[in-house]
mmCIF file of C-alpha atoms and ligand atoms in Angstrom:
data_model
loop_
_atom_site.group_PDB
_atom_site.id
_atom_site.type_symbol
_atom_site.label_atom_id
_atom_site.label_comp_id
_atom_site.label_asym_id
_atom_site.label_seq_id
_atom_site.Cartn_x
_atom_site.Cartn_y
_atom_site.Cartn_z
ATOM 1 C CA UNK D 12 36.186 31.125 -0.836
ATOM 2 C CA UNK D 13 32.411 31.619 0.204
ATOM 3 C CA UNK D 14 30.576 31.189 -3.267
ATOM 4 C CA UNK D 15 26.542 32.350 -3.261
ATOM 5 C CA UNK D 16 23.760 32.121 -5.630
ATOM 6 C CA UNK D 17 23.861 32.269 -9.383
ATOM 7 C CA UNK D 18 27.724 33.526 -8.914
ATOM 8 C CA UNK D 19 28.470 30.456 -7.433
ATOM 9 C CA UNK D 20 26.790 28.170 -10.401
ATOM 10 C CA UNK D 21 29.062 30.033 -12.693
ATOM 11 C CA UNK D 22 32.253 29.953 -11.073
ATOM 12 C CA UNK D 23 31.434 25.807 -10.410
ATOM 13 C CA UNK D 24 30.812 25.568 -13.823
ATOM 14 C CA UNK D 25 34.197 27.268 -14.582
ATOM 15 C CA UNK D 26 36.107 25.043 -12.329
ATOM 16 C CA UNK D 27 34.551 22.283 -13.013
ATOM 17 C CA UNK D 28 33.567 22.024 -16.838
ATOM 18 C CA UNK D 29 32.973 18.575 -18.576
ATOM 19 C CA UNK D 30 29.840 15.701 -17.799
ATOM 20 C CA UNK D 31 27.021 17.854 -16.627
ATOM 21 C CA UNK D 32 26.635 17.702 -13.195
ATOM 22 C CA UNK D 33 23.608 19.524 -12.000
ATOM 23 C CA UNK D 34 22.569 20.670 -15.064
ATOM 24 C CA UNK D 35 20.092 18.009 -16.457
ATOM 25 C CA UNK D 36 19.455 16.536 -12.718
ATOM 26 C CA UNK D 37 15.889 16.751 -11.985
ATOM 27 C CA UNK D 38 14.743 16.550 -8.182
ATOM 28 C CA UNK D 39 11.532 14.821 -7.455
ATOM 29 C CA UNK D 40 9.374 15.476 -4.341
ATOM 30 C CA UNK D 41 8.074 12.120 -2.449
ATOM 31 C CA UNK D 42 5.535 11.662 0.018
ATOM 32 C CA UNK D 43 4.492 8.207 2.076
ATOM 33 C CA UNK D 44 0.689 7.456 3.025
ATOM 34 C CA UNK D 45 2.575 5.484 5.644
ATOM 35 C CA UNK D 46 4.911 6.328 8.857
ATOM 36 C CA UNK D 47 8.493 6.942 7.748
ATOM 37 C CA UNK D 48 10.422 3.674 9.264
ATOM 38 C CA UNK D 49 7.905 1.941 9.485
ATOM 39 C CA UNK D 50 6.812 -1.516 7.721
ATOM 40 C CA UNK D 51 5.096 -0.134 4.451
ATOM 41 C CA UNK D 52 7.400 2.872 3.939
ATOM 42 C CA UNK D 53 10.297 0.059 3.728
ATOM 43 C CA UNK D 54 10.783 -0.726 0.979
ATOM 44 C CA UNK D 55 9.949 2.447 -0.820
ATOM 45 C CA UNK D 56 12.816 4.196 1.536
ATOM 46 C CA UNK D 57 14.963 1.732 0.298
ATOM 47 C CA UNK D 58 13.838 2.677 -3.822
ATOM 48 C CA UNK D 59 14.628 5.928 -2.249
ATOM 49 C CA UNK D 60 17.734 5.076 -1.654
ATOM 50 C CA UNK D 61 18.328 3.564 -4.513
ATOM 51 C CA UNK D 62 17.232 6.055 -7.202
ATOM 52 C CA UNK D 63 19.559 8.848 -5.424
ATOM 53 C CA UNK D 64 22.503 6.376 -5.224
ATOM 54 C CA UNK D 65 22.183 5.554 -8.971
ATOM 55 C CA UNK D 66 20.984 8.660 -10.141
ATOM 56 C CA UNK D 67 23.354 11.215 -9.478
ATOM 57 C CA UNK D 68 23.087 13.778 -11.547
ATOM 58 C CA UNK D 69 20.111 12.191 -13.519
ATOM 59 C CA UNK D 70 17.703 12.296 -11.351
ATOM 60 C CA UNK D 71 17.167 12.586 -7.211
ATOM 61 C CA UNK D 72 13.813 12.519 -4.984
ATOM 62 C CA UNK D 73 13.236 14.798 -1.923
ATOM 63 C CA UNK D 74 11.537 12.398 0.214
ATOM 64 C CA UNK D 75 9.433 14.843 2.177
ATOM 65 C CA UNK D 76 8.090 12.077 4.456
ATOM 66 C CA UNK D 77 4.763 10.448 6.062
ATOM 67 C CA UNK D 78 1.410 11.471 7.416
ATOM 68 C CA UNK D 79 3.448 14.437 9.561
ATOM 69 C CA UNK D 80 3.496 16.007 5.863
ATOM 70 C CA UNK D 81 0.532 15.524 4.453
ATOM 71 C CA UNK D 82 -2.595 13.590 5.650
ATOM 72 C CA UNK D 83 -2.454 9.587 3.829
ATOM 73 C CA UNK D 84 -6.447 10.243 2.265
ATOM 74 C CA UNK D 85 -5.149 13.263 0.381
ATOM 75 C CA UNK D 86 -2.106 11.133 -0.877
ATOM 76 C CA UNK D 87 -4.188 10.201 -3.937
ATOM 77 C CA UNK D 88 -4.930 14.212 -4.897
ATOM 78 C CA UNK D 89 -1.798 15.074 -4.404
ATOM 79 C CA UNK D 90 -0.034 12.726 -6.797
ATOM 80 C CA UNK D 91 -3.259 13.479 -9.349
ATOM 81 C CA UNK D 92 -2.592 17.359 -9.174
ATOM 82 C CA UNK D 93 1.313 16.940 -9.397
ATOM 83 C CA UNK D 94 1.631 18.429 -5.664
ATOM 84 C CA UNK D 95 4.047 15.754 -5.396
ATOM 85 C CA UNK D 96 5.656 13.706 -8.145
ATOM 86 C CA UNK D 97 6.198 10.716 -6.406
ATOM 87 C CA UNK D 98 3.513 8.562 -3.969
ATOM 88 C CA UNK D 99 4.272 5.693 -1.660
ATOM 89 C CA UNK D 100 0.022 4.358 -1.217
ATOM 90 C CA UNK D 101 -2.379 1.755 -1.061
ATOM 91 C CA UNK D 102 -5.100 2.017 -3.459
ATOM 92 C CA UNK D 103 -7.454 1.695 -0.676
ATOM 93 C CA UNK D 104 -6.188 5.925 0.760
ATOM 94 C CA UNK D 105 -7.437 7.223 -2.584
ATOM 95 C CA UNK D 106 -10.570 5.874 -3.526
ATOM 96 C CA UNK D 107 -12.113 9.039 -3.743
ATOM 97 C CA UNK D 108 -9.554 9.453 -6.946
ATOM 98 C CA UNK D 109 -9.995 5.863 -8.061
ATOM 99 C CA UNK D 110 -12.132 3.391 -7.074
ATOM 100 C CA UNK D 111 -10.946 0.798 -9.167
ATOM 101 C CA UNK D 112 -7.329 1.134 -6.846
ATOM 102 C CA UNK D 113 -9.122 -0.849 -4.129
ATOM 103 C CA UNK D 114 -9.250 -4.559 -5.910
ATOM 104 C CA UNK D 115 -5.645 -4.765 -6.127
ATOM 105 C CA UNK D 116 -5.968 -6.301 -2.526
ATOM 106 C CA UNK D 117 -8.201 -9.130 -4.589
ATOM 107 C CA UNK D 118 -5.377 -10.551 -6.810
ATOM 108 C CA UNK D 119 -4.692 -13.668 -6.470
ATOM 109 C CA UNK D 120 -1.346 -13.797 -8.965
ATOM 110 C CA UNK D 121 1.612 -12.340 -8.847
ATOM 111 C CA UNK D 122 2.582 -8.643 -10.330
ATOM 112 C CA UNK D 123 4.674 -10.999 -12.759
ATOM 113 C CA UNK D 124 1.842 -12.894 -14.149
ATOM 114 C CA UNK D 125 -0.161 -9.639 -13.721
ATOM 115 C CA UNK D 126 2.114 -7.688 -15.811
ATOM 116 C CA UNK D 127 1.757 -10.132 -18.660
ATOM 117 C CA UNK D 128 -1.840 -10.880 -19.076
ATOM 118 C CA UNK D 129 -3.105 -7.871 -19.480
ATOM 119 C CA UNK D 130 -4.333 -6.773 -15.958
ATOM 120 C CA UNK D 131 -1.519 -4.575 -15.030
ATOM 121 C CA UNK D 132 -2.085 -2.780 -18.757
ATOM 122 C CA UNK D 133 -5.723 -2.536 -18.126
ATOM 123 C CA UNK D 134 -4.731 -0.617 -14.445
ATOM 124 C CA UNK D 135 -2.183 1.281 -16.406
ATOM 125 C CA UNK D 136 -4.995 3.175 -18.532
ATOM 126 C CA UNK D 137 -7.355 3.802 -15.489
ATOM 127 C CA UNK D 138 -4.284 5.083 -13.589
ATOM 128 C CA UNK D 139 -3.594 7.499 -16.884
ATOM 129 C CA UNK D 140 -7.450 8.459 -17.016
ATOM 130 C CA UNK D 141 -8.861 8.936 -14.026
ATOM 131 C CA UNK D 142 -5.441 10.078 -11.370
ATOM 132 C CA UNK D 143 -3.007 11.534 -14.425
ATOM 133 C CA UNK D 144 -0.363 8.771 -12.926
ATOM 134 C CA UNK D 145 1.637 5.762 -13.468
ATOM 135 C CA UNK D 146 1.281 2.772 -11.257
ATOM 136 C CA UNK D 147 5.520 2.189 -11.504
ATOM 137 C CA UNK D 148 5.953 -0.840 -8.876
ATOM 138 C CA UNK D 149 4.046 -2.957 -6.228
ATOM 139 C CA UNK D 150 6.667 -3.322 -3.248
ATOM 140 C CA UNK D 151 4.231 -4.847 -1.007
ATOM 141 C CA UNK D 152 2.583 -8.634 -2.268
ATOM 142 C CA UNK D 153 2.182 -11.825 -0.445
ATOM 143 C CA UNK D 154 1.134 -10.030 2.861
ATOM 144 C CA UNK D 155 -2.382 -11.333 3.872
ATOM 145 C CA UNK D 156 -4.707 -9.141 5.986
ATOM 146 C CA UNK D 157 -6.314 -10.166 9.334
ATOM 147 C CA UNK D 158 -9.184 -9.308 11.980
ATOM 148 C CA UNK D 159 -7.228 -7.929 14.874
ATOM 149 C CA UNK D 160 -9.820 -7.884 18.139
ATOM 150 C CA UNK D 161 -9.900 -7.295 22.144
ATOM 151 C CA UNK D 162 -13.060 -9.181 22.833
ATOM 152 C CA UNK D 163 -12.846 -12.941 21.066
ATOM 153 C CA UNK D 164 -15.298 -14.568 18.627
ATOM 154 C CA UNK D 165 -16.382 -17.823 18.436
ATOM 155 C CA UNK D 166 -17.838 -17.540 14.966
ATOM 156 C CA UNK D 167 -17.374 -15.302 11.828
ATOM 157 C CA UNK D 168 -20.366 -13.677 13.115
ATOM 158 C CA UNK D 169 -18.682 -9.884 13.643
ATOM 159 C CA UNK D 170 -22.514 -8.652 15.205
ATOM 160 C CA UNK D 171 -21.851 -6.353 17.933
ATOM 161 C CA UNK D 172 -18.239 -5.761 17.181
ATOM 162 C CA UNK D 173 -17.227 -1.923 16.483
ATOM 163 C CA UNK D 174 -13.802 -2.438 14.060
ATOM 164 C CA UNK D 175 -11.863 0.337 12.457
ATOM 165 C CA UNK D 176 -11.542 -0.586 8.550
ATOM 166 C CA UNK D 177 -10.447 1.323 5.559
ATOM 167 C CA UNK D 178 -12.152 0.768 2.480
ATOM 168 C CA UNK D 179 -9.863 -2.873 2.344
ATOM 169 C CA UNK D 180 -12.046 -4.261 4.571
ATOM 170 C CA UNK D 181 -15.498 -2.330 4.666
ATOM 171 C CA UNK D 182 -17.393 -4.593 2.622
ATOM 172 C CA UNK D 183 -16.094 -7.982 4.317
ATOM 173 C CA UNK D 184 -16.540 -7.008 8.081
ATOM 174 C CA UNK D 185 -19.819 -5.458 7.165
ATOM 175 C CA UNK D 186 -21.264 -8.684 5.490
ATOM 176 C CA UNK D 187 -20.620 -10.913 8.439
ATOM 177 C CA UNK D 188 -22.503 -8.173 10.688
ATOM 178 C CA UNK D 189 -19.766 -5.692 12.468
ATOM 179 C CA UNK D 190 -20.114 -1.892 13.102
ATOM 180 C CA UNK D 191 -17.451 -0.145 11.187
ATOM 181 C CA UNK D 192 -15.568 3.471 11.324
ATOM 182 C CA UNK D 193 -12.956 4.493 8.935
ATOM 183 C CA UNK D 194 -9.703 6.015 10.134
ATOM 184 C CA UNK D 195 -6.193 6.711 8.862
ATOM 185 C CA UNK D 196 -3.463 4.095 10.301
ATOM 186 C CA UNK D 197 -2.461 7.261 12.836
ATOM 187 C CA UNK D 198 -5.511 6.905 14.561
ATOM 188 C CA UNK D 199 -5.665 3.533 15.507
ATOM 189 C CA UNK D 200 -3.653 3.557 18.910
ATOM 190 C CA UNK D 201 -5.982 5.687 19.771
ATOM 191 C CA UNK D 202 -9.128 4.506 19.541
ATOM 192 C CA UNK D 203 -8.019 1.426 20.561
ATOM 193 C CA UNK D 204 -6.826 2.943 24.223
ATOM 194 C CA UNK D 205 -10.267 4.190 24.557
ATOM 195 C CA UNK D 206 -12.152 1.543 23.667
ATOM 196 C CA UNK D 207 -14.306 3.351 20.861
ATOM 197 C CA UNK D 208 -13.268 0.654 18.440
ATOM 198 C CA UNK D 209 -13.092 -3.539 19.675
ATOM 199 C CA UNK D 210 -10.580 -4.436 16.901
ATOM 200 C CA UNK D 211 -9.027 -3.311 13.563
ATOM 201 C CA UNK D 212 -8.351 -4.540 10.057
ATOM 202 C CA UNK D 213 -4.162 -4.532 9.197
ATOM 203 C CA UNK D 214 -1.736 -6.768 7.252
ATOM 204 C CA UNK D 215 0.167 -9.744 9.360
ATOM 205 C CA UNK D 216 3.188 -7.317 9.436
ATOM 206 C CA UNK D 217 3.583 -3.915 10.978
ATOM 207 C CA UNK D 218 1.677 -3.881 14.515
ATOM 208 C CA UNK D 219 4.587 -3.260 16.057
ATOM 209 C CA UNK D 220 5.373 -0.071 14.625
ATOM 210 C CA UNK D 221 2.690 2.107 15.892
ATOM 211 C CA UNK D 222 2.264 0.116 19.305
ATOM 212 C CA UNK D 223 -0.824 -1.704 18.931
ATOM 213 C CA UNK D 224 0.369 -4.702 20.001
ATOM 214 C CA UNK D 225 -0.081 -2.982 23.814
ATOM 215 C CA UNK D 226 -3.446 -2.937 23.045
ATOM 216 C CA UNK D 227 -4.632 -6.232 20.663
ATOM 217 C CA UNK D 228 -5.580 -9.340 22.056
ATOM 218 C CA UNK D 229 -6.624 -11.391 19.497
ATOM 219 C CA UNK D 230 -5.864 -12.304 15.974
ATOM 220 C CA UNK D 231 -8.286 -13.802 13.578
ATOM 221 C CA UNK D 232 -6.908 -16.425 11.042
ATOM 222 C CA UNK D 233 -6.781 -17.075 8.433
ATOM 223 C CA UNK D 234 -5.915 -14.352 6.708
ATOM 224 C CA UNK D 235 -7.428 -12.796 3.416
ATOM 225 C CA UNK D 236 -6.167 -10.991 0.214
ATOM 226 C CA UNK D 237 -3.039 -9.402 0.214
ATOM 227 C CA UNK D 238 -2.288 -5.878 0.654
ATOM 228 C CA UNK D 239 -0.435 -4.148 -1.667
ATOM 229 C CA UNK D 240 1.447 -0.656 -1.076
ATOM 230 C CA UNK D 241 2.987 1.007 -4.676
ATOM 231 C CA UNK D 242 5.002 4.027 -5.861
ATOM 232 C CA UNK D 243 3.019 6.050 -8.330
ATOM 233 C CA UNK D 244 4.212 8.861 -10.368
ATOM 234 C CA UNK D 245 2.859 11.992 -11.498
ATOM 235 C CA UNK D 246 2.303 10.965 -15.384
ATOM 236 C CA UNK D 247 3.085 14.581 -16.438
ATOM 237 C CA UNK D 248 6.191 14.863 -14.182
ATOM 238 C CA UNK D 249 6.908 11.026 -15.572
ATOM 239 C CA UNK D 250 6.234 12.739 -19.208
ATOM 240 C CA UNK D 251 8.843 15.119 -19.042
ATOM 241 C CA UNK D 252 11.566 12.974 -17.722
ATOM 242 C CA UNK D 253 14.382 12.026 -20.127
ATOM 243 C CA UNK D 254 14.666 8.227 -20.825
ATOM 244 C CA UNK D 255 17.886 8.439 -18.584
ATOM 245 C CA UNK D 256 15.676 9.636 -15.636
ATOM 246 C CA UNK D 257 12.738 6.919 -16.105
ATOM 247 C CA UNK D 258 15.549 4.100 -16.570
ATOM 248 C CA UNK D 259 16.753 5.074 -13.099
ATOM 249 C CA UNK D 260 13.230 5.102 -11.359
ATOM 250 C CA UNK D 261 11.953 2.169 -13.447
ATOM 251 C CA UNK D 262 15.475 -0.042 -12.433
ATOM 252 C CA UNK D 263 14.767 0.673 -8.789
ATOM 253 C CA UNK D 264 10.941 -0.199 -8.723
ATOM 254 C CA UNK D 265 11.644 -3.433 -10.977
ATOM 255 C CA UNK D 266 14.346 -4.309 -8.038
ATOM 256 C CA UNK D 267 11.076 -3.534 -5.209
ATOM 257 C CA UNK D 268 8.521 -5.615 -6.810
ATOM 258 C CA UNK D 269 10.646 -7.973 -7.643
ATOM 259 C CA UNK D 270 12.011 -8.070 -4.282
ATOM 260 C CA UNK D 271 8.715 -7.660 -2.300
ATOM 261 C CA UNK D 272 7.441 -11.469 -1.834
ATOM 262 C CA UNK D 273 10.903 -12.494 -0.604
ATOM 263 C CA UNK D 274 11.333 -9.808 1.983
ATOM 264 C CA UNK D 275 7.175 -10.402 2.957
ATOM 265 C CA UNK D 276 7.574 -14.240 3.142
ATOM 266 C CA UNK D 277 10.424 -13.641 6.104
ATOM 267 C CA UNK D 278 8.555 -10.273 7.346
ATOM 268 C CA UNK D 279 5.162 -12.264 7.960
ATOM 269 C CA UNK D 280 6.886 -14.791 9.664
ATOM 270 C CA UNK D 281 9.253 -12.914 11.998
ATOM 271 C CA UNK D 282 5.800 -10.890 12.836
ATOM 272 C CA UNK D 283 3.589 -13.654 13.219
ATOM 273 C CA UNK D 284 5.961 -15.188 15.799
ATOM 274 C CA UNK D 285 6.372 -11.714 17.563
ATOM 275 C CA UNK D 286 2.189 -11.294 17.832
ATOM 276 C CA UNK D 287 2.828 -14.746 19.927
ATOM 277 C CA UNK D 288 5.482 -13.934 22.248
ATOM 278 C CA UNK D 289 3.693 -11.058 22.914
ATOM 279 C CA UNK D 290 0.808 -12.255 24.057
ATOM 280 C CA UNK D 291 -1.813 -11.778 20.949
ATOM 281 C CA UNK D 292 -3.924 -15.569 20.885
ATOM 282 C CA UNK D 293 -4.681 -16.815 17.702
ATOM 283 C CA UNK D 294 -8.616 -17.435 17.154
ATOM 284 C CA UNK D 295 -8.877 -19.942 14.492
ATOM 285 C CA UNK D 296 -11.301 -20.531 12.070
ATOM 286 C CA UNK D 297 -10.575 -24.234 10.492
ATOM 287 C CA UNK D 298 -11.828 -26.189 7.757
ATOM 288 C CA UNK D 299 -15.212 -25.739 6.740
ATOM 289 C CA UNK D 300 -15.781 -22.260 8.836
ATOM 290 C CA UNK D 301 -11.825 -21.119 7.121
ATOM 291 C CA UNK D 302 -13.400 -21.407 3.619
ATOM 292 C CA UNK D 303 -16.389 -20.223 4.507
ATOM 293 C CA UNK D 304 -14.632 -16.875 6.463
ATOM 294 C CA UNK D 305 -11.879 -16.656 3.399
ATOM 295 C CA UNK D 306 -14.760 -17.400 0.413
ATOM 296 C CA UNK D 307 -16.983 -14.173 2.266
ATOM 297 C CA UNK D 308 -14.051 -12.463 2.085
ATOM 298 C CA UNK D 309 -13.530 -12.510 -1.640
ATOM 299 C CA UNK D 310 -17.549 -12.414 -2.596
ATOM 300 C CA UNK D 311 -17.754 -9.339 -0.357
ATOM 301 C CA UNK D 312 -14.868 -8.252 -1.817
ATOM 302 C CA UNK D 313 -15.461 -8.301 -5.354
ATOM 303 C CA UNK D 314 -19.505 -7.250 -4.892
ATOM 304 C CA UNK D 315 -17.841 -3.916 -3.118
ATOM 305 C CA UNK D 316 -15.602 -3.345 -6.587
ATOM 306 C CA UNK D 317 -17.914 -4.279 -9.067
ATOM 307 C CA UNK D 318 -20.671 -2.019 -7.393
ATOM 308 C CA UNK D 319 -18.191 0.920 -6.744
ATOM 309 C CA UNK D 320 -17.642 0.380 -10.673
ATOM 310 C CA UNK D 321 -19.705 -1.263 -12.732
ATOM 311 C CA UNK D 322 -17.578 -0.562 -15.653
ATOM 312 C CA UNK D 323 -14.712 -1.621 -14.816
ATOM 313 C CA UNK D 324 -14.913 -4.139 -11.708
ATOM 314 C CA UNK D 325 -16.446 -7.315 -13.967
ATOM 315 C CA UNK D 326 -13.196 -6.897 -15.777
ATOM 316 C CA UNK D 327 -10.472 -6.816 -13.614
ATOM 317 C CA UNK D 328 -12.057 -9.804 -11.395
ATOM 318 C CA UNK D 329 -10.646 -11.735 -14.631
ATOM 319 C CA UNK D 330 -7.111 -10.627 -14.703
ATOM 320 C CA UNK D 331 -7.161 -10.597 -10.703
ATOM 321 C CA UNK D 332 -9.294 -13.599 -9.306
ATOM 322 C CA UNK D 333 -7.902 -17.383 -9.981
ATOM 323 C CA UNK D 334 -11.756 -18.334 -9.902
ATOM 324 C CA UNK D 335 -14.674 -17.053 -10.428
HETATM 325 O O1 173 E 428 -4.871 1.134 6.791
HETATM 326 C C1 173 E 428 -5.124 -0.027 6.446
HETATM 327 O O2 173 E 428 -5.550 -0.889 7.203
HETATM 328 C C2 173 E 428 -4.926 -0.399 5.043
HETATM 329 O O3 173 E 428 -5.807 -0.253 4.260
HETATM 330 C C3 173 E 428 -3.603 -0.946 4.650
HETATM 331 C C4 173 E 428 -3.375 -1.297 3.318
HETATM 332 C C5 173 E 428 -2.141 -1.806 2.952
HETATM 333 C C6 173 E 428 -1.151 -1.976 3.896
HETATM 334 C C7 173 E 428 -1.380 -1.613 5.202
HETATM 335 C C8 173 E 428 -2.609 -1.101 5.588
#
């Protein structure tokens, strides 16, 4: 029997009567600002996963994919104008939407803590008010960022120095004196291969994926901040869910932030290790110089987010900062 169309629905429904099957499932679309595979579209692949396994006929996502499907800057719109009802980002690809996304690479406590004193709440109402979304779970914590260059340093003085950046680490490379151009993590090969960049901002983890470590040969430590990468919803998409659908997306992003320092504790290793045997020299800054590099980091930081908003910024320095 060959069964089309609205015929078909009928004659399933027929033959198969009882627990709704199809009726009340909803289908949301997904998108990643990242690469699919690749180290920050992980562990929302694996939500993915998740949600469709436990949410048969509840609630399913399309996962429509990476930057092949849609650009990772235009992520942020996208999830704002319900394009897509589901986001894999990092608050530093939508800016233009929300400023304020930026500082969650400044906190210095964990989405736990975060989540009780009042910081994540105060997100929560920007994330309703300025991008129409819910922030649902941080699967990427404890993952510091780093200076990655092809001519070395012998100082934090970055003079000189052209380095790709996103907004994550405009304000820091520009206040010790480098050059800086913005492009999406696509580009980065790229403009590496040709020389019209001398190093790049990125997380510990992840060089791998793309092939940069062909063309790195230096990384700066220590590291600074830690970069977080979150799955958003579309609040009016969320709004029309039945609790039955939200407890199946909430469960699986509860499991990937809860699950997201583990999994980065044995990711940064394993990577830091591979940046060796590859080849990649470590140019440290120790002691004095470390704090100095690492306390620039943070002031420049913070100045960037309190000056991008005023309003705002003062106020989430204390939910996010352990110091002042
Ligand atoms: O593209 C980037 O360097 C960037 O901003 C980022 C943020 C979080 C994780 C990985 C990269």
């Amino acid at each position: 029997m060959r069964i089309v169309g609205l015929a078909a629905a009928a004659v399933l429904a027929a033959v198969f009567p009882g627990p709704a099957v199809s009726a009340n499932e909803i289908t949301l679309r997904a998108v990643s600002a990242f690469a699919e595979g690749t180290q920050f579209s992980k562990n929302f692949e694996r939500f993915i996963e998740k949600v469709n396994r436990d949410g048969k006929g509840v609630v399913q996502i399309n996962y429509i994919g990476g930057p092949k499907a849609m650009p990772p800057f235009e992520v942020g719109n996208a999830l704002k104008s319900g394009v897509v009802d589901l986001a894999n980002a990092t608050g530093a690809f939508y800016t233009n939407v929300m400023p304020e996304a930026d500082s969650w690479k400044l906190t210095e406590r964990p989405m736990s803590e975060l989540r009780k004193n009042g910081g994540y709440d105060y997100m929560s109402q920007l994330y309703a008010e300025k991008m129409n979304a819910l922030f649902l779970a941080r699967h990427v914590d404890g993952n510091p960022f780093h200076l990655y260059l092809n001519k070395p340093v012998s100082s934090p003085d970055l003079s000189g120095l052209k380095l790709r950046i996103t907004p994550v680490y405009r304000d820091f490379f520009q206040a010790l004196g480098a050059t800086v151009v913005q492009t999406a993590p696509g580009e980065v090969y790229t403009a590496l291969e040709r020389g019209v960049v001398d190093g790049y901002g990125w997380p510990i983890t992840g060089i791998f994926d793309l092939g940069w470590h062909e063309k790195t040969k230096y990384r700066v430590d220590p590291g600074f901040y830690t970069a977080e990468v979150s799955i958003l919803v579309n609040k009016s998409a969320w709004d029309k869910l039945t609790d039955a659908q939200r407890n199946v997306l909430r469960q699986a992003g509860e499991q990937a932030e809860a699950d997201a320092a583990a999994i980065f504790a044995e990711e940064n290793a394993k990577d830091t290790k591979r940046q060796a045997d590859a080849g990649i020299q470590t140019i440290r800054f120790d002691g004095a110089e470390g704090k100095l590099y690492r306390d620039k980091a943070y002031e420049a930081g913070w100045a960037g987010v309190i000056r991008q908003s005023p309003q705002h910024g003062p106020k989430l320095r204390e939910f996010f900062a352990k110091t002042n």
